Amino acid sequence: MSIEIILDVFSGRENPRWVLSDDMEKEFFEKLDKIDRPTLSKPSGSIGTLGYRGFKIRRPVESPQQEVKLFVSDGIVDFGQDVVNRASDGRQLEQWLLESGSQKLDDSIRSHVNEQLEKPVKNESDLLSQYKGGVCPACEAKDAPLYDPNMWNVEAVKLHNNCYNYANNQSTNTFAQPGLAHGQQYTEFDCPNVQKAAIADKLVTSANFSDPLSAGQGWYVALVIWPGVDYHWYRQDQNGCWSHKPGQTAVINTDNSGQRITDPRTCDRGPYRDFCTYMITNSNVVIT
Amino acid sequence: MSFEIELDIFSGRPNPRWILNKGVEEQFLSYLGSLPIAAESQVDHPTALGYRGLVVRSQDHPESLRLTIYKGIVESDKEILIDKNHKIEKLLLESSEGVIDDKLKAFVIDEITSR
């Protein structure tokens, strides 16, 4: 199935749309690959204004090729919820997209969109500096959960579920403790003790988080310790980045320095200075 | 009136909580009443792991009074006050009477007074 382009510009009438030829599709992806600067910004057009808002790029999920669902505006490519957006310094991709549909558009629309595209992209240096960190590795676990903090950050869930609940993707509302469900709760805050308790819950120790895990085999988590004081867990999400829930506070995907977490072994963990191990959990693990 | 204090610090285990004894309560309310309003720019937000502040709740009216205190900033839903010398945080920490061990207390004091 071909890629469809939708020019998001109208309010009352239907937006113009057209399909890319195979050659143009190839060219589109080549241009997209060149836009590689990560950004936390959303394109302003996604909030909704009158007139030009951006381009939607679609290929349906039932297509034998990969599903495509992007929004391009303000020099930003919005990949959706689980993938970091990317920004370019100019609006060349939008100009190219406009050209690709020029046969379908009358002069007044082309002229209006061209006028908008002449405006410079917004300065996002402040946003970029707030979201530092390397590129997250690919996620090798087919069952890895989606990064969806909203469902955990509802007050009634947030207050009663901790890092262990979150890592195992189970909101039991019991502030779950490793080993408790199997009568083998930890007795000390050190790596061997808490790890053993997690094993009693049927988590499995792993030397890394790069071995592929097929469907049914679970996803990667990591255990760290504040020696003698407390433990903490991280989990790797489908987008490859790691996230966590510090106690009764909100789920986040940044470390104590505000950086994206590409590996809990190397991120800023505050007082949880001992990295114990990676482990594998799955949806059949029982915790309480 | 009776107040519950929670030390917001842990991730895996539940946070320590205790009831403020009457003797300290008067001192706490007196300090609170003397604090000036803080500017928004003075508010410092806690990091995710480690010390995140003290939470004070009224046991008699849990819906009506809830303060969070972090590094000299006292926040309620109505206002933000500044406690430059961290008197309230130190007073509340000392009031924990065996609920928090000395090592943890020392860690928190260190966090409170560092910038």
Coordinates of C-alpha atoms in Angstrom, one line a residue:
Chain A
M1 CA 0.0 0.0 0.0
S2 CA 1.3 3.5 -0.8
I3 CA 2.0 6.3 1.6
E4 CA -0.7 8.9 1.7
I5 CA -0.1 12.6 2.4
I6 CA -2.8 14.7 4.0
L7 CA -2.3 18.5 4.1
D8 CA -3.9 19.6 7.3
V9 CA -5.2 23.0 6.5
F10 CA -8.9 23.2 6.3
S11 CA -11.6 23.6 9.0
G12 CA -14.9 23.0 7.2
R13 CA -14.0 21.1 4.1
E14 CA -12.0 17.9 3.8
N15 CA -8.3 18.2 3.7
P16 CA -6.5 17.6 0.4
R17 CA -4.8 14.2 0.2
W18 CA -2.6 12.4 -2.3
V19 CA -0.5 9.3 -2.6
L20 CA 3.2 9.1 -3.2
S21 CA 4.6 7.1 -6.1
D22 CA 7.2 4.4 -5.3
D23 CA 10.1 6.7 -6.3
M24 CA 8.7 9.6 -4.2
E25 CA 8.2 7.3 -1.3
K26 CA 11.9 6.3 -1.4
E27 CA 12.9 9.9 -1.7
F28 CA 10.6 10.8 1.3
F29 CA 12.3 8.2 3.6
E30 CA 15.7 9.4 2.5
K31 CA 14.9 12.9 3.5
L32 CA 13.3 11.7 6.8
D33 CA 16.5 9.8 7.7
K34 CA 18.5 13.0 7.4
I35 CA 16.4 14.6 10.2
D36 CA 18.1 13.1 13.2
R37 CA 18.1 15.7 16.0
P38 CA 16.0 14.5 18.9
T39 CA 13.5 16.9 20.5
L40 CA 10.9 17.0 23.2
S41 CA 9.0 19.6 21.2
K42 CA 5.7 18.9 19.6
P43 CA 4.9 20.6 16.3
S44 CA 2.7 23.6 17.1
G45 CA 0.2 22.7 14.4
S46 CA -0.7 19.6 16.4
I47 CA -2.5 21.8 18.9
G48 CA -4.9 23.2 16.3
T49 CA -5.0 26.5 14.6
L50 CA -6.8 27.9 11.6
G51 CA -5.0 27.6 8.3
Y52 CA -1.8 25.5 7.7
R53 CA -1.1 23.1 10.5
G54 CA 1.2 20.5 8.9
F55 CA 1.3 17.3 7.0
K56 CA 0.0 13.9 8.1
I57 CA 1.8 11.0 6.6
R58 CA 0.0 7.6 6.7
R59 CA 0.3 4.0 5.6
P60 CA -2.3 1.8 7.3
V61 CA -1.4 -0.8 9.9
E62 CA -2.9 -3.6 7.7
S63 CA -0.3 -2.8 5.0
P64 CA 2.2 -5.6 4.3
Q65 CA 4.9 -2.9 4.5
Q66 CA 5.5 -1.1 7.9
E67 CA 2.7 1.1 9.2
V68 CA 3.5 4.8 9.0
K69 CA 1.9 7.5 11.1
L70 CA 3.7 10.8 11.2
F71 CA 2.9 14.4 11.6
V72 CA 5.3 17.0 10.2
S73 CA 5.1 20.7 11.0
D74 CA 7.4 23.5 12.3
G75 CA 10.4 21.6 11.1
I76 CA 9.5 18.8 13.6
V77 CA 8.6 15.2 12.8
D78 CA 6.2 13.8 15.3
F79 CA 6.5 10.0 15.5
G80 CA 3.8 9.5 18.1
Q81 CA 3.8 8.5 21.7
D82 CA 6.6 6.1 22.2
V83 CA 9.3 7.4 20.0
V84 CA 11.2 10.7 20.5
N85 CA 10.4 13.4 17.9
R86 CA 13.1 14.7 15.6
A87 CA 13.8 18.3 14.5
S88 CA 15.5 19.9 11.6
D89 CA 16.9 23.4 11.3
G90 CA 14.6 24.3 8.4
R91 CA 11.4 23.3 6.7
Q92 CA 12.7 21.5 3.7
L93 CA 10.7 18.4 4.3
E94 CA 7.5 20.3 4.5
Q95 CA 8.4 22.2 1.3
W96 CA 9.1 18.9 -0.4
L97 CA 5.8 17.5 0.8
L98 CA 4.0 20.5 -0.6
E99 CA 5.7 20.1 -3.9
S100 CA 4.7 16.4 -4.0
G101 CA 1.0 17.3 -4.0
S102 CA 1.2 20.5 -6.0
Q103 CA -1.0 18.9 -8.8
K104 CA -3.8 18.5 -6.2
L105 CA -3.7 21.9 -4.8
D106 CA -5.0 25.2 -6.2
D107 CA -2.8 28.3 -6.3
S108 CA -4.3 30.0 -3.2
I109 CA -3.6 27.0 -1.0
R110 CA -0.1 26.6 -2.3
S111 CA 0.5 30.2 -1.8
H112 CA -0.9 30.2 1.8
V113 CA 1.2 27.1 2.8
N114 CA 4.3 28.6 1.1
E115 CA 3.9 31.7 3.1
Q116 CA 3.7 29.7 6.4
L117 CA 6.7 27.7 5.4
E118 CA 8.8 30.8 5.0
K119 CA 8.5 31.5 8.7
P120 CA 11.5 30.3 10.6
V121 CA 11.3 27.2 12.9
K122 CA 10.9 27.9 16.6
N123 CA 14.1 28.1 18.8
E124 CA 14.0 24.9 20.9
S125 CA 17.4 25.2 22.6
D126 CA 15.8 25.4 26.0
L127 CA 13.8 22.2 25.5
L128 CA 16.8 20.3 24.1
S129 CA 19.0 21.3 27.1
Q130 CA 16.4 19.9 29.4
Y131 CA 16.3 16.5 27.8
K132 CA 19.9 15.3 27.6
G133 CA 21.2 11.8 27.2
G134 CA 22.3 9.4 24.6
V135 CA 20.3 7.3 22.2
C136 CA 18.4 4.4 23.7
P137 CA 19.3 1.0 22.4
A138 CA 16.8 -1.1 20.6
C139 CA 14.5 -3.1 22.8
E140 CA 15.1 -6.9 22.3
A141 CA 12.1 -8.0 24.3
K142 CA 8.9 -8.6 22.3
D143 CA 6.8 -8.2 25.5
A144 CA 8.3 -5.0 26.8
P145 CA 5.6 -2.7 28.0
L146 CA 4.8 0.6 26.4
Y147 CA 6.0 3.7 28.2
D148 CA 2.6 5.1 29.3
P149 CA 3.2 7.1 32.5
N150 CA -0.4 8.5 32.5
M151 CA -2.0 5.2 33.7
W152 CA 0.5 5.0 36.7
N153 CA 0.3 8.7 37.6
V154 CA -3.3 8.8 38.5
E155 CA -3.4 9.6 42.2
A156 CA -5.1 6.5 43.3
V157 CA -2.6 4.3 41.5
K158 CA 0.5 6.4 42.1
L159 CA 0.2 6.4 45.9
H160 CA -0.2 2.7 46.3
N161 CA 2.3 1.2 43.9
N162 CA 6.1 1.4 44.0
C163 CA 9.1 0.8 41.8
Y164 CA 8.7 -3.0 42.0
N165 CA 5.0 -2.8 40.9
Y166 CA 6.1 -0.6 38.0
A167 CA 9.0 -2.7 36.9
N168 CA 6.7 -5.8 36.8
N169 CA 4.0 -3.8 35.2
Q170 CA 1.5 -4.8 37.9
S171 CA -0.5 -2.3 39.9
T172 CA -1.5 -4.4 42.8
N173 CA -2.0 -1.4 45.1
T174 CA -0.1 -3.1 47.8
F175 CA 3.3 -1.3 47.4
A176 CA 4.7 -4.7 46.5
Q177 CA 7.8 -6.1 48.2
P178 CA 10.2 -8.6 46.5
G179 CA 9.6 -12.1 47.8
L180 CA 6.5 -11.3 49.9
A181 CA 4.1 -13.2 47.6
H182 CA 6.1 -16.4 48.2
G183 CA 6.9 -16.0 51.9
Q184 CA 10.5 -15.0 51.1
Q185 CA 10.6 -11.3 51.5
Y186 CA 14.1 -9.8 51.6
T187 CA 15.6 -9.2 55.1
E188 CA 18.5 -6.9 54.2
F189 CA 19.0 -4.1 51.8
D190 CA 21.8 -5.5 49.8
C191 CA 22.1 -7.0 46.3
P192 CA 22.2 -10.7 47.1
N193 CA 19.3 -10.5 49.5
V194 CA 16.8 -8.5 47.4
Q195 CA 17.8 -10.3 44.2
K196 CA 17.1 -13.7 46.0
A197 CA 13.7 -12.4 47.0
A198 CA 12.9 -11.4 43.4
I199 CA 14.0 -14.8 42.3
A200 CA 11.4 -16.3 44.7
D201 CA 8.9 -14.2 42.8
K202 CA 10.1 -16.0 39.6
L203 CA 12.2 -13.1 38.1
V204 CA 15.3 -14.5 36.3
T205 CA 18.8 -13.0 36.5
S206 CA 20.3 -11.8 33.2
A207 CA 23.8 -10.8 32.4
N208 CA 22.6 -8.2 29.9
F209 CA 19.6 -6.7 28.3
S210 CA 20.6 -7.3 24.7
D211 CA 19.7 -10.9 24.2
P212 CA 16.5 -11.2 22.3
L213 CA 13.4 -12.3 24.2
S214 CA 10.6 -13.6 22.1
A215 CA 6.9 -13.3 22.9
G216 CA 6.1 -15.0 26.2
Q217 CA 9.7 -14.6 27.6
G218 CA 9.1 -11.2 29.2
W219 CA 11.1 -8.0 29.5
Y220 CA 14.1 -6.6 31.1
V221 CA 14.3 -4.9 34.5
A222 CA 17.2 -3.8 36.7
L223 CA 17.8 -3.9 40.5
V224 CA 19.9 -1.2 42.3
I225 CA 20.5 -0.7 46.0
W226 CA 20.9 2.1 48.4
P227 CA 23.2 0.1 50.7
G228 CA 21.5 -0.8 54.0
V229 CA 18.6 1.5 53.3
D230 CA 16.4 0.7 50.3
Y231 CA 16.2 -0.9 46.8
H232 CA 14.9 0.4 43.5
W233 CA 13.9 -1.1 40.2
Y234 CA 13.9 0.1 36.6
R235 CA 12.3 -1.4 33.5
Q236 CA 13.1 -1.2 29.8
D237 CA 10.1 -0.1 27.7
Q238 CA 9.2 -0.9 24.1
N239 CA 11.0 2.2 22.9
G240 CA 14.3 0.9 24.2
C241 CA 14.6 3.6 27.0
W242 CA 14.4 2.7 30.7
S243 CA 11.8 4.2 33.0
H244 CA 11.1 3.9 36.7
K245 CA 8.7 4.9 39.6
P246 CA 10.5 6.1 42.7
G247 CA 8.2 5.0 45.5
Q248 CA 4.9 6.7 45.6
T249 CA 6.0 9.4 43.2
A250 CA 5.3 9.6 39.5
V251 CA 6.6 7.4 36.7
I252 CA 9.4 9.1 34.8
N253 CA 12.0 8.2 32.2
T254 CA 14.8 10.4 33.3
D255 CA 17.5 9.9 36.0
N256 CA 18.5 12.1 38.9
S257 CA 20.3 14.5 36.5
G258 CA 17.3 14.8 34.2
Q259 CA 18.9 12.7 31.5
R260 CA 17.2 10.0 29.5
I261 CA 18.0 6.5 30.9
T262 CA 19.7 4.4 28.3
D263 CA 21.2 2.0 30.8
P264 CA 20.4 2.0 34.6
R265 CA 23.9 0.7 35.2
T266 CA 25.4 4.1 34.1
C267 CA 22.6 6.6 34.9
D268 CA 22.6 9.0 37.9
R269 CA 20.9 6.9 40.6
G270 CA 21.4 9.3 43.5
P271 CA 22.0 7.3 46.7
Y272 CA 21.2 4.0 45.1
R273 CA 24.8 3.5 44.2
D274 CA 25.0 -0.3 44.0
F275 CA 24.0 -1.7 40.6
C276 CA 23.1 -5.3 41.3
T277 CA 21.9 -7.0 38.2
Y278 CA 19.5 -7.0 35.2
M279 CA 16.7 -9.4 35.5
I280 CA 13.8 -10.7 33.4
T281 CA 10.2 -10.5 34.5
N282 CA 7.0 -11.4 32.7
S283 CA 3.3 -11.1 33.0
N284 CA 2.9 -14.4 34.8
V285 CA 5.1 -13.3 37.7
V286 CA 3.1 -13.0 41.0
I287 CA 4.0 -10.1 43.3
T288 CA 2.3 -8.6 46.3
Chain B
M1 CA -4.7 19.3 66.5
S2 CA -2.5 16.3 65.6
F3 CA 0.0 16.1 62.7
E4 CA 1.4 13.1 60.8
I5 CA 4.9 13.6 59.3
E6 CA 6.1 11.6 56.4
L7 CA 9.7 11.5 55.2
D8 CA 9.4 11.1 51.4
I9 CA 12.6 9.3 50.6
F10 CA 12.3 5.7 49.6
S11 CA 11.4 3.9 46.5
G12 CA 11.0 0.2 47.4
R13 CA 10.0 0.3 51.0
P14 CA 7.3 2.5 52.4
N15 CA 8.3 6.0 53.6
P16 CA 8.7 6.4 57.4
R17 CA 5.8 8.2 59.2
W18 CA 5.3 9.4 62.7
I19 CA 2.9 11.5 64.7
L20 CA 4.3 14.9 65.9
N21 CA 4.3 15.0 69.7
K22 CA 2.5 17.9 71.3
G23 CA 5.6 19.6 72.6
V24 CA 7.1 19.9 69.2
E25 CA 3.8 20.8 67.6
E26 CA 3.7 24.2 69.3
Q27 CA 7.1 24.9 68.2
F28 CA 6.3 23.8 64.6
L29 CA 3.3 26.0 64.4
S30 CA 5.2 28.9 65.8
Y31 CA 8.0 28.6 63.3
L32 CA 5.4 28.1 60.5
G33 CA 3.6 31.3 61.5
S34 CA 6.8 33.3 61.3
L35 CA 7.9 32.4 57.8
P36 CA 7.9 34.9 54.9
I37 CA 6.4 34.2 51.5
A38 CA 8.8 32.8 48.9
A39 CA 9.3 33.8 45.4
E40 CA 8.5 31.2 42.7
S41 CA 12.1 31.3 41.6
Q42 CA 13.3 30.1 45.0
V43 CA 11.4 26.8 44.7
D44 CA 13.8 23.9 44.2
H45 CA 12.2 20.7 42.9
P46 CA 13.5 17.4 44.3
T47 CA 15.3 14.8 42.3
A48 CA 13.5 11.5 41.9
L49 CA 15.7 9.2 44.0
G50 CA 16.7 10.0 47.5
Y51 CA 15.4 12.8 49.8
R52 CA 12.2 14.4 48.3
G53 CA 11.1 16.3 51.4
L54 CA 8.8 16.1 54.4
V55 CA 5.0 15.9 54.1
V56 CA 2.9 17.2 57.0
R57 CA -0.7 16.2 57.2
S58 CA -3.4 17.2 59.7
Q59 CA -4.8 14.0 61.3
D60 CA -7.9 15.8 62.2
H61 CA -8.5 17.4 58.8
P62 CA -6.5 15.5 56.3
E63 CA -8.2 17.2 53.4
S64 CA -7.6 20.7 54.6
L65 CA -4.0 20.7 55.6
R66 CA -1.1 19.3 53.7
L67 CA 2.3 20.8 53.6
T68 CA 5.4 19.7 51.7
I69 CA 8.7 20.9 52.9
Y70 CA 11.8 20.6 50.8
K71 CA 15.1 22.4 51.4
G72 CA 13.7 25.3 53.2
I73 CA 10.6 25.8 51.0
V74 CA 7.2 25.1 52.6
E75 CA 4.4 24.6 50.2
S76 CA 0.7 24.3 50.7
D77 CA -2.0 24.6 48.1
K78 CA -2.5 28.2 49.1
E79 CA 1.0 29.6 49.4
I80 CA 4.8 29.0 49.4
L81 CA 6.9 30.1 52.4
I82 CA 10.6 30.2 52.8
D83 CA 12.5 28.8 55.8
K84 CA 16.0 30.1 55.1
N85 CA 17.7 28.3 57.9
H86 CA 15.8 25.0 57.5
K87 CA 14.6 25.2 61.1
I88 CA 11.3 23.5 60.3
E89 CA 12.8 20.6 58.5
K90 CA 15.4 20.0 61.1
L91 CA 12.8 20.3 63.9
L92 CA 10.6 17.7 62.2
L93 CA 13.4 15.3 61.5
E94 CA 14.6 15.4 65.1
S95 CA 11.0 14.7 66.2
S96 CA 11.1 11.3 64.5
E97 CA 12.2 9.6 67.8
G98 CA 13.6 6.3 66.7
V99 CA 11.5 6.0 63.5
I100 CA 14.5 7.1 61.4
D101 CA 18.0 5.9 62.3
D102 CA 20.9 8.4 62.9
K103 CA 22.6 7.5 59.6
L104 CA 19.5 8.3 57.6
K105 CA 18.9 11.4 59.6
A106 CA 22.4 12.6 58.9
F107 CA 22.0 11.9 55.2
V108 CA 18.8 14.0 55.1
I109 CA 20.4 16.9 57.0
D110 CA 23.2 16.8 54.6
E111 CA 20.8 17.0 51.6
I112 CA 18.7 19.7 53.2
T113 CA 21.7 22.0 53.7
S114 CA 23.5 21.3 50.4
R115 CA 22.7 23.3 47.2

